[in-house]
Coordinates of C-alpha atoms in Angstrom, one line a residue:
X6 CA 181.1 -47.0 115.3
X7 CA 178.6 -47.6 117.3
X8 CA 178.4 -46.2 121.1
X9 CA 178.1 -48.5 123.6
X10 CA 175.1 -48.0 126.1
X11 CA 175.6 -46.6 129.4
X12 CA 174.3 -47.8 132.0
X13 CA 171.4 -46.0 133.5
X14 CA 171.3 -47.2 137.3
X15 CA 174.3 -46.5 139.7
X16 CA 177.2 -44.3 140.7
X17 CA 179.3 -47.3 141.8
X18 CA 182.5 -48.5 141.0
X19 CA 183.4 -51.9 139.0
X20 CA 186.8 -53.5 139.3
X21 CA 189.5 -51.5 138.2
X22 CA 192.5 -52.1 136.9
X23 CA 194.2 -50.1 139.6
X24 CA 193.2 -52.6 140.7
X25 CA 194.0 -52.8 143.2
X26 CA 191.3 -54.0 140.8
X27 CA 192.8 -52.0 137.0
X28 CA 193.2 -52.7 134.7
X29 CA 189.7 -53.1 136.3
X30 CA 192.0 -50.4 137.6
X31 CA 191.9 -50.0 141.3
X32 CA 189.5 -47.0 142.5
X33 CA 191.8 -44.3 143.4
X34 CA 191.1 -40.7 145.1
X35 CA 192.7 -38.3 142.5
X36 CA 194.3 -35.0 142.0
X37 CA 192.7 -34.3 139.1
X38 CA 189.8 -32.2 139.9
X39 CA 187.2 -30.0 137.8
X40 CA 186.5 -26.3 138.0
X41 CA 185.6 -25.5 141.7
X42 CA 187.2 -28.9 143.1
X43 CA 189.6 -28.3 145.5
X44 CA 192.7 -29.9 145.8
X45 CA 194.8 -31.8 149.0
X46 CA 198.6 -31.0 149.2
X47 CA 200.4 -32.6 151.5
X48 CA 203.4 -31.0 152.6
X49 CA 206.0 -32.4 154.2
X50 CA 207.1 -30.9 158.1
X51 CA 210.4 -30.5 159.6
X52 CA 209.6 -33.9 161.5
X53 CA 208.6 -35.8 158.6
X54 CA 205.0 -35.5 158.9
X55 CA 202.9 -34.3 156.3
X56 CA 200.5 -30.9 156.5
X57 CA 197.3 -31.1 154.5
X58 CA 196.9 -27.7 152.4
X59 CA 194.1 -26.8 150.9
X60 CA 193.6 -24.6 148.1
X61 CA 190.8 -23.8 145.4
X62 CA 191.9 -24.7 141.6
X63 CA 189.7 -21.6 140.5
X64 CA 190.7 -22.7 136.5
X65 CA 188.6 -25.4 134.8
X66 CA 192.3 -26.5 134.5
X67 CA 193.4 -30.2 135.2
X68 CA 196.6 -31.2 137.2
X69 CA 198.0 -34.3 137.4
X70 CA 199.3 -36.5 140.4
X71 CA 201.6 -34.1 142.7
X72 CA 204.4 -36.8 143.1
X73 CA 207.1 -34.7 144.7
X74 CA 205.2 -32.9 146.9
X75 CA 204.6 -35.5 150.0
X76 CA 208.3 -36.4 150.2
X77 CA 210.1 -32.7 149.2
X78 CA 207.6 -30.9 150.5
X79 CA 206.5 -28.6 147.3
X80 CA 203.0 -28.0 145.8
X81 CA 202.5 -28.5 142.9
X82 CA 201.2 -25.3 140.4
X83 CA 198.4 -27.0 138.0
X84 CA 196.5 -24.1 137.8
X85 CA 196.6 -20.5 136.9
X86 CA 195.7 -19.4 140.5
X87 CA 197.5 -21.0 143.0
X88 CA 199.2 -21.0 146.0
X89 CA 203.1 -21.3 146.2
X90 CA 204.1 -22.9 149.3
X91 CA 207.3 -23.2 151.6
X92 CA 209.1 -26.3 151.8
X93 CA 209.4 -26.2 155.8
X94 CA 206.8 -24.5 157.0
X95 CA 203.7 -25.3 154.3
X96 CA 203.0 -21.9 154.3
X97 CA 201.8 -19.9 151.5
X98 CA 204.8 -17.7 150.1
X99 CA 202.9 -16.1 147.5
X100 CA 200.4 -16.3 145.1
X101 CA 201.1 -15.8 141.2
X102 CA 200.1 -16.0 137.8
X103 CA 201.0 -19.3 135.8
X104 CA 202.7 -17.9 132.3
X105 CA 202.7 -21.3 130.6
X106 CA 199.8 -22.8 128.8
X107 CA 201.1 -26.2 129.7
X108 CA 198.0 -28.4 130.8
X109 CA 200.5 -31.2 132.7
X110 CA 202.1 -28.8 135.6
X111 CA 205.4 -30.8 136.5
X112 CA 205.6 -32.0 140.2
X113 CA 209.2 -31.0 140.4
X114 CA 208.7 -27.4 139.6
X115 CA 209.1 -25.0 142.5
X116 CA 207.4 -22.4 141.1
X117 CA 205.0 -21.0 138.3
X118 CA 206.9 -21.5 134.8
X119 CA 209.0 -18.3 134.9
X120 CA 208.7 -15.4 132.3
X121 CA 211.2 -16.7 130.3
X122 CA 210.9 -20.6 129.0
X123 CA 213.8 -20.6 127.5
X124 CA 216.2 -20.4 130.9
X125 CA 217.3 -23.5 131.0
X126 CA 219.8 -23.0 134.2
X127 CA 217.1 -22.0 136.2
X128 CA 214.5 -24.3 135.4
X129 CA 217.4 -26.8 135.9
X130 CA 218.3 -25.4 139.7
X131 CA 214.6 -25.2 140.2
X132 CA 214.3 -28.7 139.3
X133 CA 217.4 -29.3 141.8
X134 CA 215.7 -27.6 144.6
X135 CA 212.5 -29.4 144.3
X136 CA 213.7 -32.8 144.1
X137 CA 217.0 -32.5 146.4
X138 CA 216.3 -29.7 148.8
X139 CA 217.4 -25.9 149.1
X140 CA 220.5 -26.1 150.6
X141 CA 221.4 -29.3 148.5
X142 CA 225.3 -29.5 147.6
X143 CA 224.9 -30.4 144.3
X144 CA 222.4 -27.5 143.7
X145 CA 225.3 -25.1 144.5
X146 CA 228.0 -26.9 142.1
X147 CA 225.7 -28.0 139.5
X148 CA 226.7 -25.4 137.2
X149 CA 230.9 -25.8 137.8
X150 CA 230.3 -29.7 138.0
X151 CA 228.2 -29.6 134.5
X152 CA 229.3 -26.7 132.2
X153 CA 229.0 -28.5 128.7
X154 CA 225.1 -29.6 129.6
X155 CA 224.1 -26.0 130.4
X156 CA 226.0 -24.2 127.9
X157 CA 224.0 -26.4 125.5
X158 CA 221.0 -25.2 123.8
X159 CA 217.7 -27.6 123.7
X160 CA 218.0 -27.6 120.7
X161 CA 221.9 -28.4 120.1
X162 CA 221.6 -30.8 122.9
X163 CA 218.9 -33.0 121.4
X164 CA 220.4 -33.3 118.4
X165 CA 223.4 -34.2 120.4
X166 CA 221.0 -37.0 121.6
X167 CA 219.9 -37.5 118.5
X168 CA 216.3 -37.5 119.3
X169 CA 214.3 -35.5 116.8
X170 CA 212.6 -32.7 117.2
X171 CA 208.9 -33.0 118.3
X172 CA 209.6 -36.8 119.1
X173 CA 207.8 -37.2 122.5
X174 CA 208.1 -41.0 122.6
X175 CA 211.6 -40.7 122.1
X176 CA 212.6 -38.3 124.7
X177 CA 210.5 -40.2 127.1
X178 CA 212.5 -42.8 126.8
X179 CA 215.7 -41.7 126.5
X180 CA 214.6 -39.7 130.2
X181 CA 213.7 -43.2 131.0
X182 CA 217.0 -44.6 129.8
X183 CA 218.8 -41.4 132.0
X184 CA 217.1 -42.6 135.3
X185 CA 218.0 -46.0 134.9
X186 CA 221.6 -44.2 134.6
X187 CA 221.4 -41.9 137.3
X188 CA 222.4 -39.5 135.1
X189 CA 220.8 -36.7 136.8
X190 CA 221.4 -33.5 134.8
X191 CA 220.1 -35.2 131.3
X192 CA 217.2 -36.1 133.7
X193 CA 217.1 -32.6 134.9
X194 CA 216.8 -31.2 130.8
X195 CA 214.8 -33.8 129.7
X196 CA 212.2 -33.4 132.7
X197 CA 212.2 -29.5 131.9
X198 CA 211.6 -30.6 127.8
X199 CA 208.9 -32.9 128.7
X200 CA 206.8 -30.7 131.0
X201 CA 206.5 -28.5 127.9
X202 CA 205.5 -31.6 125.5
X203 CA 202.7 -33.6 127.0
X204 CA 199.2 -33.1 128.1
X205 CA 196.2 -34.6 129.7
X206 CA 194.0 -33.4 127.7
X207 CA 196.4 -33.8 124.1
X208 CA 196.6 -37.2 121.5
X209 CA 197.2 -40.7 123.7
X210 CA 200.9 -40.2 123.9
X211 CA 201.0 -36.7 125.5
X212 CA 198.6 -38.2 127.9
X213 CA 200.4 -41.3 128.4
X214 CA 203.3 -39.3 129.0
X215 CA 201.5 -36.9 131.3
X216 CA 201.6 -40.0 133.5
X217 CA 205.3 -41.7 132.6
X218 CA 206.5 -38.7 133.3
X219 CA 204.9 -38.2 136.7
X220 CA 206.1 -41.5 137.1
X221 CA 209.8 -41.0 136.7
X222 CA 209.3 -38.1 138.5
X223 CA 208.0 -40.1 141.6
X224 CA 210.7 -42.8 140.7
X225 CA 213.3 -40.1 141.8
X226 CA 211.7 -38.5 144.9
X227 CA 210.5 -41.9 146.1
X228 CA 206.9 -41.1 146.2
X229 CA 205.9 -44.0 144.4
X230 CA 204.3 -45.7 147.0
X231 CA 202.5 -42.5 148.7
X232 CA 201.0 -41.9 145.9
X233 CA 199.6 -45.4 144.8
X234 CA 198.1 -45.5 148.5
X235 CA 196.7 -42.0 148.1
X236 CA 194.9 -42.5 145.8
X237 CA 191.8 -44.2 145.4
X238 CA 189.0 -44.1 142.7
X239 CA 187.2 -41.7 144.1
X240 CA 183.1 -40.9 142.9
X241 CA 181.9 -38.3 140.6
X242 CA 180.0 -35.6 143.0
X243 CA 177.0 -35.5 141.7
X244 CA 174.9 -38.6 141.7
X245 CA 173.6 -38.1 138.4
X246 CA 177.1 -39.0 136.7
X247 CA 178.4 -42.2 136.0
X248 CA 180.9 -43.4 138.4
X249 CA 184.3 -43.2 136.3
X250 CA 184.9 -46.9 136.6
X251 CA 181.6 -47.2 135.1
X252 CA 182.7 -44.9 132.4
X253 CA 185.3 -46.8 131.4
X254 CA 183.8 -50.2 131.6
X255 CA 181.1 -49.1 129.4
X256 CA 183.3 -46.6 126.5
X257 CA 185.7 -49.7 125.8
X258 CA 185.1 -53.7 126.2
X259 CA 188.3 -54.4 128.5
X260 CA 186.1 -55.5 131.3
X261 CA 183.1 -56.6 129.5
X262 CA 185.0 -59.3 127.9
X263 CA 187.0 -60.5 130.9
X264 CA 183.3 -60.7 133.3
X265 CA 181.8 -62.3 130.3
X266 CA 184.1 -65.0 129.1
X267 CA 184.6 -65.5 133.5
X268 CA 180.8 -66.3 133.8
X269 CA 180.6 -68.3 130.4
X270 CA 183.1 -70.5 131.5
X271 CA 181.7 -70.6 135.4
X272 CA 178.1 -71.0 133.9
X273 CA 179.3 -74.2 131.7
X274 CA 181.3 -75.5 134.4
X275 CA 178.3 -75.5 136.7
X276 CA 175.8 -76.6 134.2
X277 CA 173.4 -79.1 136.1
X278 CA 174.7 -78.2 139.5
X279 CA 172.1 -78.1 142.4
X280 CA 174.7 -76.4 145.0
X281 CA 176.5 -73.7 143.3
X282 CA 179.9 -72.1 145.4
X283 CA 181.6 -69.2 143.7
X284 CA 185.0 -67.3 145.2
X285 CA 185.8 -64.1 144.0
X286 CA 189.4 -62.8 145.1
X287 CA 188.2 -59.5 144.2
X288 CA 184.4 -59.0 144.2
X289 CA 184.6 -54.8 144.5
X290 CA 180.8 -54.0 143.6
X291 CA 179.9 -57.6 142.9
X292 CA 178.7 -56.2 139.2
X293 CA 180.3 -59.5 137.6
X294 CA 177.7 -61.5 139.1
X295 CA 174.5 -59.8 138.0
X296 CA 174.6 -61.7 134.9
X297 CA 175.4 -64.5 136.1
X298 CA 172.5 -64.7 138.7
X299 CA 170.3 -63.5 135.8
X300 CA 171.3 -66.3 133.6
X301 CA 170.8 -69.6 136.4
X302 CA 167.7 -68.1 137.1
X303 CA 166.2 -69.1 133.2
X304 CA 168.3 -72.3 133.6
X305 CA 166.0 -75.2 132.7
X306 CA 164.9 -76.9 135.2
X307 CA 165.2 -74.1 137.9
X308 CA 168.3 -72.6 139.6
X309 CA 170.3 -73.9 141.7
X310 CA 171.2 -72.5 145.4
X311 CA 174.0 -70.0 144.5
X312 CA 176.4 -69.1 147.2
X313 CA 178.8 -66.4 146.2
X314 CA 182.2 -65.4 149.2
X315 CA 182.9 -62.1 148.4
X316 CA 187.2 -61.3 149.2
X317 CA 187.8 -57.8 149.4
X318 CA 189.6 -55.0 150.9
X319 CA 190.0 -51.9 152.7
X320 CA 190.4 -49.7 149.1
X321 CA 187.0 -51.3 147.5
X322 CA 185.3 -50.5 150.9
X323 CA 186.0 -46.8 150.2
X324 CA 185.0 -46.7 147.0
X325 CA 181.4 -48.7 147.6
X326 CA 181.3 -46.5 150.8
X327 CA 180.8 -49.4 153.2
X328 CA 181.6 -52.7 153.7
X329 CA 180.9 -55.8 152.2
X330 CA 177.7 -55.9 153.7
X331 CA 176.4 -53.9 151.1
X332 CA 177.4 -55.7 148.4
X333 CA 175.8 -59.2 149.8
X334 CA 172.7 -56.8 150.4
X335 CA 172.7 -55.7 146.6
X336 CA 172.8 -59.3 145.1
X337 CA 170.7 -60.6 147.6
X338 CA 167.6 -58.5 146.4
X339 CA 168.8 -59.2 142.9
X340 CA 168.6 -63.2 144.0
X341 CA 165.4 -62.4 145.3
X342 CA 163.8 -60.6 142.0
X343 CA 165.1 -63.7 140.2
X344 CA 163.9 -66.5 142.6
X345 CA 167.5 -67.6 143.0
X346 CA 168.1 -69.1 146.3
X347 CA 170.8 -67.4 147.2
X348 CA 173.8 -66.7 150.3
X349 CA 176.5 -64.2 150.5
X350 CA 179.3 -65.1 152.8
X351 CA 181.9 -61.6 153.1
X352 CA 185.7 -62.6 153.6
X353 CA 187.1 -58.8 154.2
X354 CA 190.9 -59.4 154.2
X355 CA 193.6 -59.0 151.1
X356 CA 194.0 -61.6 148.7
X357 CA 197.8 -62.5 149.9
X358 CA 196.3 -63.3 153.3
X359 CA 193.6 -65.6 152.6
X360 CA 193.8 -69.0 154.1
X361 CA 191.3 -71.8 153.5
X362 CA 188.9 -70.6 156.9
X363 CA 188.5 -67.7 155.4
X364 CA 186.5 -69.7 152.5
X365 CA 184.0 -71.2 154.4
X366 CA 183.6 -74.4 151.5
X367 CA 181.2 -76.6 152.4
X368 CA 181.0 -80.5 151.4
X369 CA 178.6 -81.2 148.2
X370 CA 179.1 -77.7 146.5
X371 CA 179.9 -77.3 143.0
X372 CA 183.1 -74.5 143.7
X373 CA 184.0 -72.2 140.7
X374 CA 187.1 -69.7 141.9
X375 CA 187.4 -66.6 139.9
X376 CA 190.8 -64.5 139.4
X377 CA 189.2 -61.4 137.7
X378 CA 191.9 -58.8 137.0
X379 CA 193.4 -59.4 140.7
X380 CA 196.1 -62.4 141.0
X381 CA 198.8 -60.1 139.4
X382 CA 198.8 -58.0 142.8
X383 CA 199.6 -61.0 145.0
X384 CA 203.2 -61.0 146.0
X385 CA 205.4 -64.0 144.1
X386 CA 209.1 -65.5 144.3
X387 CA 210.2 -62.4 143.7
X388 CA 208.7 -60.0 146.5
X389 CA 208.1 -62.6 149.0
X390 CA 209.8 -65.8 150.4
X391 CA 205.8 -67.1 151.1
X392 CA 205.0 -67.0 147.0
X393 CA 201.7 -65.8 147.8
X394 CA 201.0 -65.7 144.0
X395 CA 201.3 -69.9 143.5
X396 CA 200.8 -70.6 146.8
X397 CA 197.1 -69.4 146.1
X398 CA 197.1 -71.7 143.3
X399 CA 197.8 -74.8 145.1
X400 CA 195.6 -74.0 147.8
X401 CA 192.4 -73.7 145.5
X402 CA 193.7 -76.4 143.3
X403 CA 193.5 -78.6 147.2
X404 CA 189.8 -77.3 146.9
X405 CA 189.4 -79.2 143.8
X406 CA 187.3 -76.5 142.1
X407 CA 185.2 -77.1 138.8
X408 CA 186.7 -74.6 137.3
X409 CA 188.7 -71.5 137.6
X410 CA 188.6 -68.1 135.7
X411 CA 191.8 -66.3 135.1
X412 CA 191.6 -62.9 133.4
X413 CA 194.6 -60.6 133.2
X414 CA 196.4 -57.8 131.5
X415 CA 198.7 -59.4 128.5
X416 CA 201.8 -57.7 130.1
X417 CA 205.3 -58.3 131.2
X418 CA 205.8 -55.7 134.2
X419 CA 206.6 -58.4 137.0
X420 CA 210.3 -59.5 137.1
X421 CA 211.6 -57.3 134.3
X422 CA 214.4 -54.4 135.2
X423 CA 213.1 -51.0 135.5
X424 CA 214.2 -49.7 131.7
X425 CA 212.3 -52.5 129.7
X426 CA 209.6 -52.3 132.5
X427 CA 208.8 -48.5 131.1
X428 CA 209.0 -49.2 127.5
X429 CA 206.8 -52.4 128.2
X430 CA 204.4 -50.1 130.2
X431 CA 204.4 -46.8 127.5
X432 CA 203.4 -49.3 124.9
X433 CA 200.4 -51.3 126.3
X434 CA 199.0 -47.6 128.2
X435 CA 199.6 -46.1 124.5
X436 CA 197.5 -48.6 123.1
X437 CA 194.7 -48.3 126.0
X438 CA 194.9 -44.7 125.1
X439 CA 194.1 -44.7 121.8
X440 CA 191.3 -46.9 122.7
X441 CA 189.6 -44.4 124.8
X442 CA 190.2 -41.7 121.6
X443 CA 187.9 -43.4 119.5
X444 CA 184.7 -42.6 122.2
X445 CA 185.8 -40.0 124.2
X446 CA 186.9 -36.7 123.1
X447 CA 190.4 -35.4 123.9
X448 CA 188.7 -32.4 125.7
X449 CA 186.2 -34.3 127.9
X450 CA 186.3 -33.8 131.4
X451 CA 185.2 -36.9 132.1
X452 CA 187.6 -39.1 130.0
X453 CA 190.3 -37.0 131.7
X454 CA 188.9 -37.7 135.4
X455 CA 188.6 -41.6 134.0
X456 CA 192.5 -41.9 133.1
X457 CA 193.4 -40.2 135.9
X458 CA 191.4 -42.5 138.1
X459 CA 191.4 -45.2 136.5
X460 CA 194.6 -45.8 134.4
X461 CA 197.5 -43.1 136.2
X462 CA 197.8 -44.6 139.4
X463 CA 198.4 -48.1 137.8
X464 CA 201.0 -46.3 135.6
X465 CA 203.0 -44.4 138.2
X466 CA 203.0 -47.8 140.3
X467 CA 204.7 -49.8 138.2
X468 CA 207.1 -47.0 137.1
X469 CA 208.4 -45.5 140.4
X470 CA 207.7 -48.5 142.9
X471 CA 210.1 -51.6 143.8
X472 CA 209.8 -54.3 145.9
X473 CA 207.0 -55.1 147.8
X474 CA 205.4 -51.5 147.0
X475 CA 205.1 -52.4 143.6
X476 CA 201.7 -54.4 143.6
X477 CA 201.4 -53.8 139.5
X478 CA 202.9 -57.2 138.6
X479 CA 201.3 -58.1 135.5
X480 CA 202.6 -61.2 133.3
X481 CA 202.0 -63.1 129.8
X482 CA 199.7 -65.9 129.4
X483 CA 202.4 -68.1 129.0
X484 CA 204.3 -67.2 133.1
X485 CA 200.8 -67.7 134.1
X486 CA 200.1 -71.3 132.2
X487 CA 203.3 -72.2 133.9
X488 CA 202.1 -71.8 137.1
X489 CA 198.9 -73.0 137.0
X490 CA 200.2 -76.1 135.2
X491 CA 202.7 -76.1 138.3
X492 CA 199.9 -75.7 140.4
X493 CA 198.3 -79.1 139.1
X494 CA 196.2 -77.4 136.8
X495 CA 194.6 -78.8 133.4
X496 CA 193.5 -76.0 130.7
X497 CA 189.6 -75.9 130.3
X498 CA 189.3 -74.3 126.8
X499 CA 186.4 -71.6 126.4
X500 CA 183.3 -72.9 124.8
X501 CA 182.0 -72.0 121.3
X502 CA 179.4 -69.9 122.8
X503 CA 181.9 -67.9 124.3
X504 CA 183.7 -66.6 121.7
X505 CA 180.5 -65.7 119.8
X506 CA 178.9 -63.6 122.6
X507 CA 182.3 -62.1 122.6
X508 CA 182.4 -61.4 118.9
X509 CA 178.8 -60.1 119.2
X510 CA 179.9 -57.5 122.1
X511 CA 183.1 -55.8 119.7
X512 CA 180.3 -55.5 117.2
X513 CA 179.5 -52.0 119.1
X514 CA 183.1 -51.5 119.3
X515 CA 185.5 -50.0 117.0
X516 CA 186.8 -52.2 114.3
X517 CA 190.4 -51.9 115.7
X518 CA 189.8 -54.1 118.7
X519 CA 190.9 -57.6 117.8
X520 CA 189.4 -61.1 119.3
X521 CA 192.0 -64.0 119.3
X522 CA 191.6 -67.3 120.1
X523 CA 194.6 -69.5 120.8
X524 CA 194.2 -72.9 121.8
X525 CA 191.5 -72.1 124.1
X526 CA 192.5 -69.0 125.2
X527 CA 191.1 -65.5 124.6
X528 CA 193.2 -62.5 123.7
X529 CA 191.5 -59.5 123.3
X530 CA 193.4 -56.2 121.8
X531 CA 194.0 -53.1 119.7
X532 CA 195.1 -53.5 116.7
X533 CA 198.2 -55.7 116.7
X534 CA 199.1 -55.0 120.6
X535 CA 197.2 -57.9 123.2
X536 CA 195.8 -56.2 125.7
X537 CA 194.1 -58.6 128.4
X538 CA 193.6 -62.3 128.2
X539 CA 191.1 -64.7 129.3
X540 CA 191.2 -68.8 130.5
X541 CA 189.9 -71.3 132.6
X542 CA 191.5 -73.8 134.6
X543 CA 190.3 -77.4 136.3

């Protein structure tokens, strides 16, 4: 296969899926930090407020998210030298050696993997204490209340389970299946199992189940949402690296093909326009639109005056370092290089909030409105009584726009219950995963800081959050042809030329990614499993 080539220029992020822009994945700050990185834990007070910790990981050793520790107040040990900590005071108790080789160190543990890894009580009232407290009631009668668990084996009980040895995906679902249950103490076993089973830096399922895991565990000690928030995509340190977004966009052609099949159906939409309007819910770096700009600039006959209105908010701002300013300034001097006549009008506020004065439209302009990996965060029937979802929809459709581009994540997380939600989830992140095997290698730093920052905090969202903290609401093609249709919109198939340039870009790909086209409609994937989809609307 042939590598893709990296971009030379930047250390800034594209959209993420984590989206808030991931899958482009939202630019998170992460716990997963290199040799000589140090690490925030946030430990929760007597009062409820949290108590920033910091410690040196002094391993080249990767953690993962550290899900229990903001709401039951206990670090997290990741790495061989660490720092235990109290759970009321935040102060360090101790500090000891790590006796597992496990790379994924389990939120819920209290402490360092004891001596002995095969004492399952106290792992199990370790695993109490972390996610129910100390002095916890059931802690105390666990062992009276639950005899027949305890007195069990692992091995016995799993085949009790009937789960077969050395079946990760299996016991992650069946942990899964327990949570959905409350059915704490098979939780409590199968947590302790896991821990011991999956990796971030091991095949695509032990690192996709570094992450379900870690979302489970968050699931139970309601950290979802603190962690989603926490993190944000943060930049490599040195500016010689690659921002991990960019990474990502570059080792596999998720967001390549949803920018590109965007602009080719913007750019025939707008073909012999003289006043050119584009809306981006989501414009993050503004990277989408370099091509574009680049491409009306050889259109025959001269460009036309572009006009681009940047939506954004407060998570992109972080990650660009600045405002939206900075963006505008960016593709201005691109605009400028090109002889594009160009404007950049900045709408800094959430998607969900934007109202038509916010869009600044002006009479005689050409309007293209492009959804780009970002309408499956806005709130629907289901979250909110406003429907912020289709009421976007009929509010751009009132714009009568020449076309808009939808791309989104072929996935049903939205209304469905939490158990088919999690298998729904392990199998489209398995399959992203595998992806990333074919051009990273399983012991690269960087691909491990690029799932973690890129992929993790989309994972843990959708796993542990409800309600209006879950913002990961993907859905099918077909829920969102649905509403659009409801919306008053007609289907504007791709054009020819789209689907070749397409075709030409998974040439540099592996042969396992698979280009569909269904009446008009793009569906890019790996092997049999549809992975993001891409249409346009009028």
């Amino acid at each position: 296969m042939q590598a893709p080539k990296r971009y030379e220029h930047s250390n800034k992020s594209q959209k993420s899926y984590y989206p808030h822009n991931s899958m482009p994945v939202r630019e998170a700050e992460s716990h997963l930090l290199p040799q000589n990185h140090q690490s925030l834990n946030y430990v929760s007070s007597d009062d409820g407020s949290n108590q920033r910790n910091v410690h040196p990981h002094t391993s080249g050793q990767f953690c993962t998210l550290e899900s229990s520790s903001a709401a039951a107040g206990y670090a997290t040990h990741n790495s061989p030298s660490s720092l235990a900590f109290s759970p009321n005071s935040g102060s360090p108790l101790s500090q000891q050696e790590c006796q597992s080789d496990n790379t994924y160190g389990s939120p819920l543990s209290v402490s360092c993997i004891t001596e002995d890894p095969n004492d399952l009580k106290l792992k199990l009232r370790e695993l109490e204490t972390a996610m129910l407290g100390p002095d916890s009631d059931i802690v105390e009668s666990f062992e009276s209340t639950y005899p027949s668990h305890t007195s069990l084996d692992p091995e016995k009980w799993r085949q009790v389970m009937g789960i077969p040895r050395g079946d990760l995906k299996q016991m992650l679902i069946a942990c899964a299946r327990a949570v959905a249950e409350n059915d704490i103490p098979v939780v409590e076993w199968l947590t302790s199992e896991l821990r011991q089973m999956v990796s971030v830096s091991g095949e695509p399922i032990q690192r996709v189940g570094a992450y379900m895991l870690e979302g489970l565990v968050a699931r139970l000690a309601s950290t979802g949402s603190s962690i989603y928030k926490a993190l944000r995509c943060k930049e490599p340190t040195s500016s010689e690296l690659l921002s991990y977004m960019h990474v990502l966009y570059e080792v596999c052609p998720y967001f390549k093909f949803g920018y590109m099949s965007a602009n080719g159906a913007i750019a025939e939409a707008l073909k012999g326009e003289n006043m050119v309007h584009i809306i981006d819910f989501q414009i993050a770096q503004g990277s989408q639109w370099v091509t574009l700009i680049q491409a009306l600039a050889a259109r025959p006959g001269g460009p036309p005056h572009v006009r681009i209105t940047g939506i954004d908010d407060s998570v992109s701002a972080y990650a660009r370092g600045g405002g939206l300013h900075i963006v505008g300034q960016r593709l201005s001097r691109l605009a400028q290089s090109c002889n594009v006549p160009f404007e950049f009008h900045a709408a800094a506020i959430s998607g969900s909030d934007v109202e038509l004065e916010h869009l600044g439209v002006q009479p005689g302009e050409a309007l293209a409105v492009n959804f780009a990996f970002q309408l499956h965060h806005m709130p629907d029937e289901s979250v909110s009584t406003r429907n912020h979802r289709d009421r976007l929809l009929r509010m751009v459709k009132s714009l009568s726009p020449k076309v808009v581009a939808l791309v989104e994540q072929e996935s049903n997380t939205n209304t469905a219950p939490f158990f088919p939600r999690f298998l729904e989830t392990l199998d489209y992140y398995t399959a992203i995963f595998e992806s990333l095997d074919v051009t990273l290698a399983r012991e690269n730093k960087e691909r491990i800081s690029v799932e973690q920052h890129c992929l993790a905090r989309d994972i843990v969202n959708v796993i542990a959050c409800e309600g209006a903290e879950r913002v990961e609401r993907h859905e099918l093609f077909g829920k969102w042809r649905s509403r659009f249709t409801m919306a008053g919109f007609k289907p504007c198939p791709l054009s020819p030329l789209v689907n070749a340039t397409i075709k030409t870009l998974l040439e540099n790909y592996c042969e396992h990614y698979r280009l569909e086209e269904r009446d008009g409609v793009l569906y890019l994937g790996w092997k049999n499993r549809a992975l993001v989809v891409s249409c346009a609307w009028r």
